[in-house]
Short mmCIF file of C-alpha atoms and ligand atoms in Angstrom, two decimals:
data_model
loop_
_atom_site.label_atom_id
_atom_site.label_comp_id
_atom_site.label_asym_id
_atom_site.label_seq_id
_atom_site.Cartn_x
_atom_site.Cartn_y
_atom_site.Cartn_z
CA MET A 1 -42.92 141.92 85.66
CA ARG A 2 -40.62 143.22 88.43
CA ARG A 3 -40.96 141.42 91.74
CA LEU A 4 -40.28 143.61 94.76
CA THR A 5 -39.35 143.57 98.41
CA VAL A 6 -40.07 146.92 100.08
CA LEU A 7 -38.04 147.32 103.28
CA GLY A 8 -39.46 150.13 105.42
CA ALA A 9 -42.83 149.98 103.64
CA THR A 10 -44.61 151.86 106.44
CA GLY A 11 -42.33 154.92 106.24
CA SER A 12 -42.49 158.00 104.07
CA ILE A 13 -40.46 156.47 101.20
CA GLY A 14 -42.21 153.10 101.59
CA VAL A 15 -45.66 154.67 101.27
CA SER A 16 -44.58 156.68 98.20
CA THR A 17 -43.13 153.51 96.67
CA LEU A 18 -46.40 151.61 97.10
CA ASP A 19 -48.26 154.60 95.64
CA VAL A 20 -46.19 154.33 92.43
CA VAL A 21 -46.43 150.52 92.39
CA ALA A 22 -50.24 150.68 92.69
CA ARG A 23 -50.36 152.77 89.49
CA HIS A 24 -48.70 149.95 87.52
CA PRO A 25 -50.15 146.57 88.52
CA ASP A 26 -49.07 145.22 85.11
CA ARG A 27 -45.40 145.99 85.87
CA PHE A 28 -44.80 145.35 89.56
CA GLU A 29 -45.68 142.66 92.06
CA ILE A 30 -45.00 142.95 95.80
CA VAL A 31 -43.39 139.80 97.23
CA ALA A 32 -42.45 141.11 100.69
CA LEU A 33 -43.05 144.17 102.89
CA SER A 34 -41.45 145.23 106.16
CA GLY A 35 -42.50 147.58 108.94
CA HIS A 36 -41.36 148.21 112.48
CA ARG A 37 -43.79 149.94 114.87
CA GLN A 38 -46.71 150.87 112.61
CA ILE A 39 -48.46 147.52 112.56
CA ASP A 40 -51.87 148.91 111.58
CA ARG A 41 -50.43 150.56 108.51
CA LEU A 42 -48.48 147.43 107.58
CA ALA A 43 -51.67 145.36 107.94
CA GLU A 44 -53.50 147.69 105.54
CA GLN A 45 -50.62 147.44 103.08
CA CYS A 46 -50.63 143.63 103.29
CA ILE A 47 -54.37 143.55 102.64
CA ALA A 48 -53.94 145.87 99.64
CA PHE A 49 -50.89 144.16 98.06
CA ALA A 50 -51.12 140.56 99.37
CA PRO A 51 -47.35 140.00 99.69
CA ARG A 52 -46.10 136.45 100.32
CA ILE A 53 -44.18 137.62 103.43
CA ALA A 54 -44.37 140.52 105.88
CA VAL A 55 -41.59 141.24 108.39
CA VAL A 56 -41.89 143.12 111.70
CA ALA A 57 -39.51 143.89 114.57
CA ASP A 58 -40.30 141.22 117.14
CA ALA A 59 -42.45 138.23 118.06
CA ASP A 60 -45.08 140.36 119.82
CA ALA A 61 -45.59 142.57 116.79
CA ALA A 62 -45.78 139.45 114.63
CA VAL A 63 -48.63 138.07 116.77
CA VAL A 64 -50.57 141.32 116.39
CA LEU A 65 -50.02 141.46 112.63
CA ARG A 66 -51.04 137.79 112.20
CA GLU A 67 -54.28 138.52 114.06
CA ARG A 68 -55.03 141.46 111.76
CA LEU A 69 -54.40 139.41 108.61
CA THR A 70 -56.16 136.17 109.53
CA GLY A 71 -59.03 135.48 107.15
CA ARG A 72 -57.98 138.41 104.92
CA VAL A 73 -54.71 137.50 103.16
CA PRO A 74 -52.44 134.43 103.39
CA THR A 75 -49.30 136.55 104.06
CA GLU A 76 -46.70 134.77 106.17
CA VAL A 77 -45.54 136.97 109.08
CA MET A 78 -41.91 136.84 110.20
CA HIS A 79 -39.80 138.97 112.53
CA GLY A 80 -36.26 140.13 113.23
CA VAL A 81 -33.18 141.23 111.34
CA GLU A 82 -32.51 137.78 109.84
CA ALA A 83 -35.98 137.79 108.31
CA LEU A 84 -35.24 141.23 106.82
CA GLU A 85 -32.03 139.86 105.30
CA MET A 86 -33.92 136.84 104.02
CA VAL A 87 -36.65 138.83 102.23
CA ALA A 88 -33.96 141.10 100.73
CA ALA A 89 -32.34 138.05 99.14
CA LEU A 90 -35.35 135.90 98.11
CA PRO A 91 -34.69 134.16 94.78
CA GLU A 92 -38.05 135.25 93.34
CA VAL A 93 -37.34 138.93 94.12
CA ASP A 94 -35.38 140.99 91.58
CA THR A 95 -35.76 144.48 93.09
CA VAL A 96 -35.33 145.64 96.69
CA MET A 97 -36.40 149.07 97.92
CA ALA A 98 -34.06 149.77 100.87
CA ALA A 99 -36.06 152.36 102.83
CA ILE A 100 -35.44 151.49 106.47
CA VAL A 101 -34.14 154.55 108.33
CA GLY A 102 -30.71 154.64 109.96
CA ALA A 103 -28.06 152.03 110.71
CA ALA A 104 -30.79 149.36 111.02
CA GLY A 105 -31.02 149.45 107.22
CA LEU A 106 -27.44 148.34 106.59
CA ARG A 107 -27.66 144.55 107.06
CA PRO A 108 -30.73 144.03 104.87
CA ALA A 109 -29.37 146.36 102.15
CA LEU A 110 -26.10 144.45 102.19
CA ALA A 111 -28.01 141.17 101.93
CA ALA A 112 -29.69 142.51 98.78
CA ALA A 113 -26.26 143.48 97.39
CA ARG A 114 -24.82 140.03 98.11
CA ALA A 115 -27.81 138.43 96.39
CA GLY A 116 -27.13 140.52 93.26
CA LYS A 117 -30.44 142.39 93.34
CA ARG A 118 -31.44 145.69 91.80
CA ILE A 119 -31.24 147.86 94.93
CA LEU A 120 -33.25 151.08 95.09
CA LEU A 121 -31.24 152.76 97.82
CA ALA A 122 -33.02 155.30 100.01
CA ASN A 123 -31.12 154.28 103.16
CA LYS A 124 -28.14 156.61 102.74
CA GLU A 125 -26.84 155.59 106.17
CA SER A 126 -25.69 152.25 104.64
CA LEU A 127 -23.22 154.02 102.38
CA VAL A 128 -22.16 156.50 105.04
CA MET A 129 -21.34 153.67 107.45
CA SER A 130 -19.66 151.29 105.07
CA GLY A 131 -19.37 152.85 101.61
CA ASP A 132 -16.21 151.08 100.55
CA LEU A 133 -17.37 147.66 101.74
CA PHE A 134 -20.89 148.13 100.38
CA MET A 135 -19.72 149.16 96.90
CA ARG A 136 -17.31 146.20 96.79
CA GLU A 137 -20.18 143.81 97.58
CA VAL A 138 -22.37 145.44 94.92
CA SER A 139 -19.72 144.94 92.27
CA ALA A 140 -18.61 141.48 93.44
CA HIS A 141 -22.16 140.13 93.20
CA GLY A 142 -23.28 142.00 90.09
CA ALA A 143 -25.96 143.96 91.96
CA THR A 144 -27.35 147.19 90.45
CA LEU A 145 -27.47 150.22 92.74
CA LEU A 146 -29.98 152.93 91.83
CA PRO A 147 -30.16 156.03 94.05
CA ILE A 148 -33.52 157.11 95.46
CA ASP A 149 -32.24 160.12 97.37
CA SER A 150 -33.52 162.91 95.12
CA GLU A 151 -30.11 164.59 94.75
CA HIS A 152 -28.30 161.38 93.85
CA ASN A 153 -31.07 160.28 91.58
CA ALA A 154 -30.70 163.67 89.84
CA VAL A 155 -26.92 163.24 89.58
CA PHE A 156 -27.42 159.73 88.23
CA GLN A 157 -29.70 161.13 85.54
CA CYS A 158 -27.16 163.88 84.63
CA MET A 159 -24.07 161.63 84.56
CA PRO A 160 -22.72 160.15 81.33
CA ALA A 161 -24.29 156.76 80.59
CA LYS A 162 -20.88 155.11 81.04
CA GLY A 163 -17.83 156.18 83.05
CA ARG A 164 -17.02 159.67 84.38
CA GLU A 165 -15.36 161.09 81.25
CA GLY A 166 -15.46 164.90 81.23
CA VAL A 167 -17.15 165.26 84.63
CA ARG A 168 -15.62 168.06 86.72
CA ARG A 169 -17.87 168.43 89.76
CA ILE A 170 -21.03 167.18 91.38
CA LEU A 171 -23.23 169.99 92.73
CA LEU A 172 -25.65 168.78 95.39
CA THR A 173 -28.51 171.15 96.07
CA ALA A 174 -29.90 171.64 99.57
CA SER A 175 -33.04 173.48 100.59
CA GLY A 176 -31.40 174.85 103.74
CA GLY A 177 -34.33 173.47 105.75
CA PRO A 178 -36.71 175.39 108.00
CA PHE A 179 -33.99 177.41 109.79
CA ARG A 180 -32.16 178.94 106.83
CA ARG A 181 -33.09 182.42 107.97
CA THR A 182 -33.65 181.90 111.72
CA PRO A 183 -31.24 184.08 113.77
CA ILE A 184 -28.42 181.77 114.93
CA ALA A 185 -28.99 182.87 118.54
CA ASP A 186 -32.57 181.51 118.37
CA LEU A 187 -31.55 178.05 117.13
CA ALA A 188 -30.77 176.80 120.65
CA ASN A 189 -34.49 176.93 121.48
CA VAL A 190 -36.17 175.51 118.38
CA THR A 191 -38.48 172.52 118.98
CA PRO A 192 -38.68 169.12 117.26
CA GLU A 193 -42.02 170.21 115.77
CA GLN A 194 -40.40 173.27 114.17
CA ALA A 195 -37.46 171.20 112.96
CA CYS A 196 -39.75 168.59 111.38
CA ALA A 197 -41.85 171.16 109.51
CA HIS A 198 -39.81 171.12 106.32
CA PRO A 199 -40.72 173.88 103.85
CA ASN A 200 -40.70 171.64 100.73
CA TRP A 201 -40.49 167.92 101.57
CA ASP A 202 -42.73 165.70 103.68
CA MET A 203 -40.36 163.14 105.22
CA GLY A 204 -39.73 160.91 108.24
CA ARG A 205 -38.75 162.66 111.48
CA LYS A 206 -35.09 161.65 111.56
CA ILE A 207 -34.29 162.90 108.06
CA SER A 208 -36.36 166.04 108.72
CA VAL A 209 -34.12 166.94 111.67
CA ASP A 210 -31.07 166.03 109.54
CA SER A 211 -32.32 168.51 106.94
CA ALA A 212 -32.72 171.22 109.57
CA THR A 213 -29.11 170.75 110.79
CA MET A 214 -27.92 170.08 107.22
CA MET A 215 -26.35 166.84 108.46
CA ASN A 216 -28.59 165.34 105.78
CA LYS A 217 -26.52 167.14 103.13
CA GLY A 218 -23.34 166.02 104.87
CA LEU A 219 -24.49 162.40 104.77
CA GLU A 220 -25.40 162.94 101.11
CA VAL A 221 -21.91 164.22 100.28
CA ILE A 222 -20.52 160.96 101.71
CA GLU A 223 -23.22 158.99 99.86
CA ALA A 224 -22.25 160.74 96.58
CA ARG A 225 -18.58 159.99 97.15
CA TRP A 226 -19.34 156.26 97.08
CA LEU A 227 -22.18 156.14 94.57
CA PHE A 228 -20.27 158.12 91.96
CA ASP A 229 -16.69 157.28 92.96
CA THR A 230 -15.90 161.00 93.26
CA PRO A 231 -13.56 162.54 95.88
CA ALA A 232 -14.81 165.11 98.40
CA GLU A 233 -12.90 167.90 96.61
CA ARG A 234 -15.15 167.46 93.59
CA ILE A 235 -18.46 167.51 95.45
CA ASP A 236 -19.98 170.90 96.29
CA VAL A 237 -23.13 171.91 98.12
CA VAL A 238 -25.36 174.76 96.91
CA ILE A 239 -28.36 176.05 98.86
CA HIS A 240 -31.43 176.18 96.65
CA PRO A 241 -34.49 176.91 98.82
CA GLN A 242 -37.13 176.07 96.18
CA SER A 243 -36.05 172.38 95.80
CA ILE A 244 -36.83 172.43 92.06
CA VAL A 245 -33.30 171.74 90.82
CA HIS A 246 -32.56 168.43 92.54
CA SER A 247 -28.80 168.48 91.78
CA MET A 248 -26.33 169.09 88.96
CA VAL A 249 -23.29 167.67 87.20
CA GLU A 250 -20.66 170.07 85.86
CA TYR A 251 -18.53 169.05 82.88
CA VAL A 252 -15.04 170.22 81.84
CA ASP A 253 -16.46 172.13 78.86
CA GLY A 254 -18.48 174.36 81.23
CA SER A 255 -21.81 172.58 80.71
CA VAL A 256 -23.87 172.11 83.86
CA LEU A 257 -26.64 169.53 83.58
CA ALA A 258 -29.48 169.77 86.09
CA GLN A 259 -32.46 167.56 86.81
CA MET A 260 -35.59 169.47 87.82
CA GLY A 261 -39.02 168.55 89.06
CA ASN A 262 -41.55 169.16 91.79
CA PRO A 263 -40.27 168.11 95.22
CA ASP A 264 -42.04 164.74 95.39
CA MET A 265 -40.12 161.52 96.06
CA ARG A 266 -42.38 159.60 93.68
CA THR A 267 -40.29 160.98 90.77
CA PRO A 268 -36.96 159.39 91.79
CA ILE A 269 -38.81 156.29 93.00
CA ALA A 270 -40.59 155.84 89.65
CA HIS A 271 -37.33 156.57 87.81
CA ALA A 272 -35.47 153.84 89.67
CA LEU A 273 -38.37 151.36 89.60
CA ALA A 274 -38.66 151.52 85.81
CA TRP A 275 -35.06 152.38 84.83
CA PRO A 276 -34.04 152.55 82.02
CA GLU A 277 -37.66 153.07 81.02
CA ARG A 278 -39.91 155.93 82.23
CA ILE A 279 -43.31 155.54 83.86
CA GLU A 280 -46.02 157.78 85.31
CA SER A 281 -45.40 158.61 88.97
CA GLY A 282 -48.47 160.63 89.94
CA VAL A 283 -46.33 163.76 90.35
CA GLY A 284 -47.90 166.96 89.00
CA VAL A 285 -46.48 168.87 86.04
CA LEU A 286 -43.71 171.32 86.98
CA ASP A 287 -44.98 174.84 86.40
CA LEU A 288 -41.76 176.83 86.09
CA ALA A 289 -43.54 180.15 85.66
CA ALA A 290 -45.39 179.57 88.94
CA ALA A 291 -42.14 178.50 90.66
CA ALA A 292 -40.88 182.03 89.86
CA ASP A 293 -37.36 182.71 91.14
CA LEU A 294 -34.87 179.90 91.48
CA VAL A 295 -32.34 181.05 94.08
CA PHE A 296 -28.85 179.61 94.73
CA GLU A 297 -26.61 180.49 97.70
CA ARG A 298 -23.45 179.23 99.39
CA PRO A 299 -24.05 177.35 102.68
CA ASP A 300 -23.05 179.12 105.90
CA LEU A 301 -20.94 176.66 107.92
CA ASP A 302 -21.38 178.67 111.16
CA ARG A 303 -25.10 178.16 110.89
CA PHE A 304 -24.70 174.54 109.76
CA PRO A 305 -21.68 173.06 111.61
CA CYS A 306 -22.91 169.50 110.88
CA LEU A 307 -22.12 169.99 107.20
CA LYS A 308 -18.49 170.74 108.02
CA LEU A 309 -18.31 167.78 110.43
CA ALA A 310 -19.46 165.47 107.62
CA PHE A 311 -16.92 166.81 105.11
CA ASP A 312 -14.18 166.40 107.75
CA ALA A 313 -15.34 162.84 108.52
CA LEU A 314 -15.28 161.94 104.83
CA ARG A 315 -11.73 163.28 104.51
CA ALA A 316 -10.66 161.40 107.66
CA GLY A 317 -11.96 158.21 106.06
CA ALA A 318 -12.06 154.63 107.47
CA GLY A 319 -14.59 154.32 110.33
CA THR A 320 -15.00 158.05 110.96
CA PRO A 321 -18.15 158.43 108.84
CA ALA A 322 -19.70 155.49 110.74
CA VAL A 323 -18.91 157.29 114.02
CA LEU A 324 -20.43 160.50 112.63
CA ASN A 325 -23.58 158.65 111.56
CA ALA A 326 -24.08 156.83 114.86
CA ALA A 327 -23.46 159.94 116.98
CA ASN A 328 -25.93 161.82 114.78
CA GLU A 329 -28.61 159.13 115.17
CA VAL A 330 -28.27 159.19 118.96
CA ALA A 331 -28.22 163.01 119.13
CA VAL A 332 -31.22 163.38 116.80
CA ALA A 333 -33.23 160.81 118.79
CA ALA A 334 -32.41 162.75 122.00
CA PHE A 335 -33.47 166.02 120.36
CA LEU A 336 -36.75 164.47 119.18
CA GLU A 337 -37.38 163.33 122.78
CA HIS A 338 -36.66 166.84 124.14
CA ARG A 339 -33.53 165.60 125.92
CA LEU A 340 -31.07 167.69 123.88
CA GLY A 341 -31.13 171.17 122.37
CA PHE A 342 -30.94 171.68 118.61
CA ARG A 343 -27.53 173.39 118.61
CA ALA A 344 -26.15 170.68 120.91
CA ILE A 345 -26.67 168.02 118.21
CA ALA A 346 -23.52 169.23 116.45
CA ASP A 347 -21.63 169.55 119.76
CA VAL A 348 -22.38 165.93 120.70
CA ILE A 349 -21.27 164.69 117.28
CA ALA A 350 -18.08 166.77 117.37
CA ALA A 351 -17.19 165.51 120.86
CA THR A 352 -17.86 161.90 119.80
CA LEU A 353 -15.62 162.29 116.74
CA ASP A 354 -12.85 163.77 118.94
CA THR A 355 -13.13 160.83 121.36
CA LEU A 356 -13.05 158.17 118.62
CA PRO A 357 -10.58 159.06 115.86
CA ASP A 358 -9.23 156.37 113.52
CA GLN A 359 -11.81 153.61 113.92
CA PRO A 360 -11.18 150.75 111.47
CA SER A 361 -13.96 149.78 109.04
CA SER A 362 -12.64 147.10 106.69
CA THR A 363 -15.11 144.47 107.86
CA LEU A 364 -18.77 144.64 108.81
CA ASP A 365 -17.84 143.70 112.40
CA GLU A 366 -15.49 146.68 112.56
CA VAL A 367 -18.17 148.99 111.15
CA PHE A 368 -20.68 147.86 113.78
CA ALA A 369 -18.02 148.14 116.50
CA ALA A 370 -17.38 151.77 115.48
CA ASP A 371 -21.15 152.34 115.42
CA ALA A 372 -21.61 150.84 118.91
CA ALA A 373 -18.65 152.73 120.41
CA ALA A 374 -19.93 156.01 118.97
CA ARG A 375 -23.45 155.43 120.35
CA GLU A 376 -21.98 154.82 123.80
CA VAL A 377 -19.83 157.96 123.72
CA ALA A 378 -22.68 160.09 122.34
CA ARG A 379 -25.06 158.85 125.08
CA ARG A 380 -22.48 159.74 127.72
CA GLN A 381 -22.07 163.19 126.18
CA ILE A 382 -25.83 163.74 126.28
CA GLY A 383 -26.04 162.43 129.85
CA ALA A 384 -23.28 164.82 130.95
CA ARG A 385 -25.26 167.76 129.55
CA ALA A 386 -28.57 166.88 131.20
P1 LIG B 401 -39.52 156.98 108.05
O1 LIG B 401 -39.14 157.21 109.45
O2 LIG B 401 -40.75 157.62 107.50
O3 LIG B 401 -39.65 155.40 107.76
C1 LIG B 401 -38.65 154.51 108.20
C2 LIG B 401 -39.06 153.07 107.91
O4 LIG B 401 -38.12 152.20 108.55
C3 LIG B 401 -40.42 152.70 108.47
O5 LIG B 401 -40.99 151.70 107.67
C4 LIG B 401 -40.08 152.16 109.86
O6 LIG B 401 -41.09 151.29 110.37
C5 LIG B 401 -38.81 151.39 109.53
N1 LIG B 401 -37.91 151.23 110.66
C6 LIG B 401 -37.58 152.16 111.60
N2 LIG B 401 -36.69 151.66 112.48
C7 LIG B 401 -36.46 150.37 112.09
C8 LIG B 401 -35.65 149.32 112.62
N3 LIG B 401 -34.88 149.49 113.70
N4 LIG B 401 -35.67 148.12 111.98
C9 LIG B 401 -36.44 147.94 110.88
N5 LIG B 401 -37.22 148.90 110.34
C10 LIG B 401 -37.22 150.09 110.94
O7 LIG B 401 -38.23 157.39 107.17
P2 LIG B 401 -38.17 157.87 105.66
O8 LIG B 401 -39.07 157.04 104.81
O9 LIG B 401 -38.27 159.34 105.61
O10 LIG B 401 -36.66 157.53 105.30
C11 LIG B 401 -36.22 156.22 105.03
C12 LIG B 401 -34.80 156.30 104.48
O11 LIG B 401 -34.84 157.01 103.26
C13 LIG B 401 -33.84 157.06 105.39
O12 LIG B 401 -32.59 156.47 105.31
C14 LIG B 401 -33.81 158.45 104.78
O13 LIG B 401 -32.59 159.11 105.00
C15 LIG B 401 -33.97 158.12 103.30
N6 LIG B 401 -34.56 159.20 102.51
C16 LIG B 401 -35.82 159.65 102.76
C17 LIG B 401 -36.37 160.69 102.02
C18 LIG B 401 -37.78 161.15 102.25
O14 LIG B 401 -38.26 162.00 101.49
N7 LIG B 401 -38.49 160.67 103.24
C19 LIG B 401 -35.60 161.34 100.97
C20 LIG B 401 -34.30 160.77 100.76
C21 LIG B 401 -33.81 159.74 101.51
P3 LIG B 401 -42.35 151.88 111.26
O15 LIG B 401 -42.71 153.20 110.64
O16 LIG B 401 -43.38 150.81 111.04
O17 LIG B 401 -41.88 151.98 112.65
MG1 LIG B 402 -31.86 164.00 99.67
#
């Protein structure tokens, strides 16, 4: 029996995780769940899975959740970041799904690493912000890191069981998002609703905008660098609008191994939950004949400047990816609130990176200092444009 904490249970990945878990009550038990703003949804999840602990953002939310649960389930309600770190490290938990969005996911994911857990990592921002430090903690504490991001889960499945012998390149596929064919001149005026209407994947709003700018792929290149200990020069991005091939590994003998499947996050989630075994995920059979053409194209960096910014940040190293990530979070939030245009997201990030070169990132304090400085600069940039 695997005993789980699901961080970010109320989000898109969290809901898919509980969907897979509910199919296998003999295999998985939920010990703790966390949510942030969606208290009604978290209450329903607590009633369905009866976790020992539920964690919310603040004391007010905790009062509301306690009211909802009284007389229904004996779940203890806690709040705040320390409670998130605590449930990520509980002795009775062996597996932690890290599915909080953004920089807020870093501390609890790191707590799971330091407690030597099996970490199912959806929160790519953790590795973007502090890849070196995070991977050192994983190895120092004997934690197991399994990628949930569909591309990295695909790469994981296509990699040799041990080592990197014979691997030449990692090929990350990208759908190109909703604006792959939109005239570049029209991109300045696209709305958050258009940006969040992803052609293939149903995801949270932040990652949906990241997919539309292709910053998501940029963050994933950085994520792949750390997960697979592979330099930027050996990671390539290929546009594949159908999202059937989830990524590929190329070997020195010319073999290219791909993992395919319907675009449904329950596949990588089920893979990581059961690894090294395989379990049913609820995902439909892939009908390749119905999928028809599988198309592959090179990304256009004029259309997707965020992708280039991410590659440059990875090459710059140290705290630069943390600056990139924080500036992106602030710019995307402003875009979602109609305070910033779509094309200006990349401009704000570029200006923030120019203002803050060479940030150190050897310690967690330095990483959060780079994050805070970048948020401040990005906010000023956005303010100056208003
Ligand atoms: P959602 O926005 O759907 O969910 C985010 C979750 O995090 C929710 O449970 C939310 O709570 C919680 N949350 C938000 N802010 C905070 C905070 N400050 N502190 C604590 N909890 C918080 O995002 P997704 O599920 O789409 O994505 C989650 C992560 O997985 C991201 O890092 C994303 O990049 C990654 N990912 C997602 C994929 C997908 O298909 N969705 C694919 C690959 C990676 P509440 O909703 O209650 O406010
Ligand atoms: Mg992905």
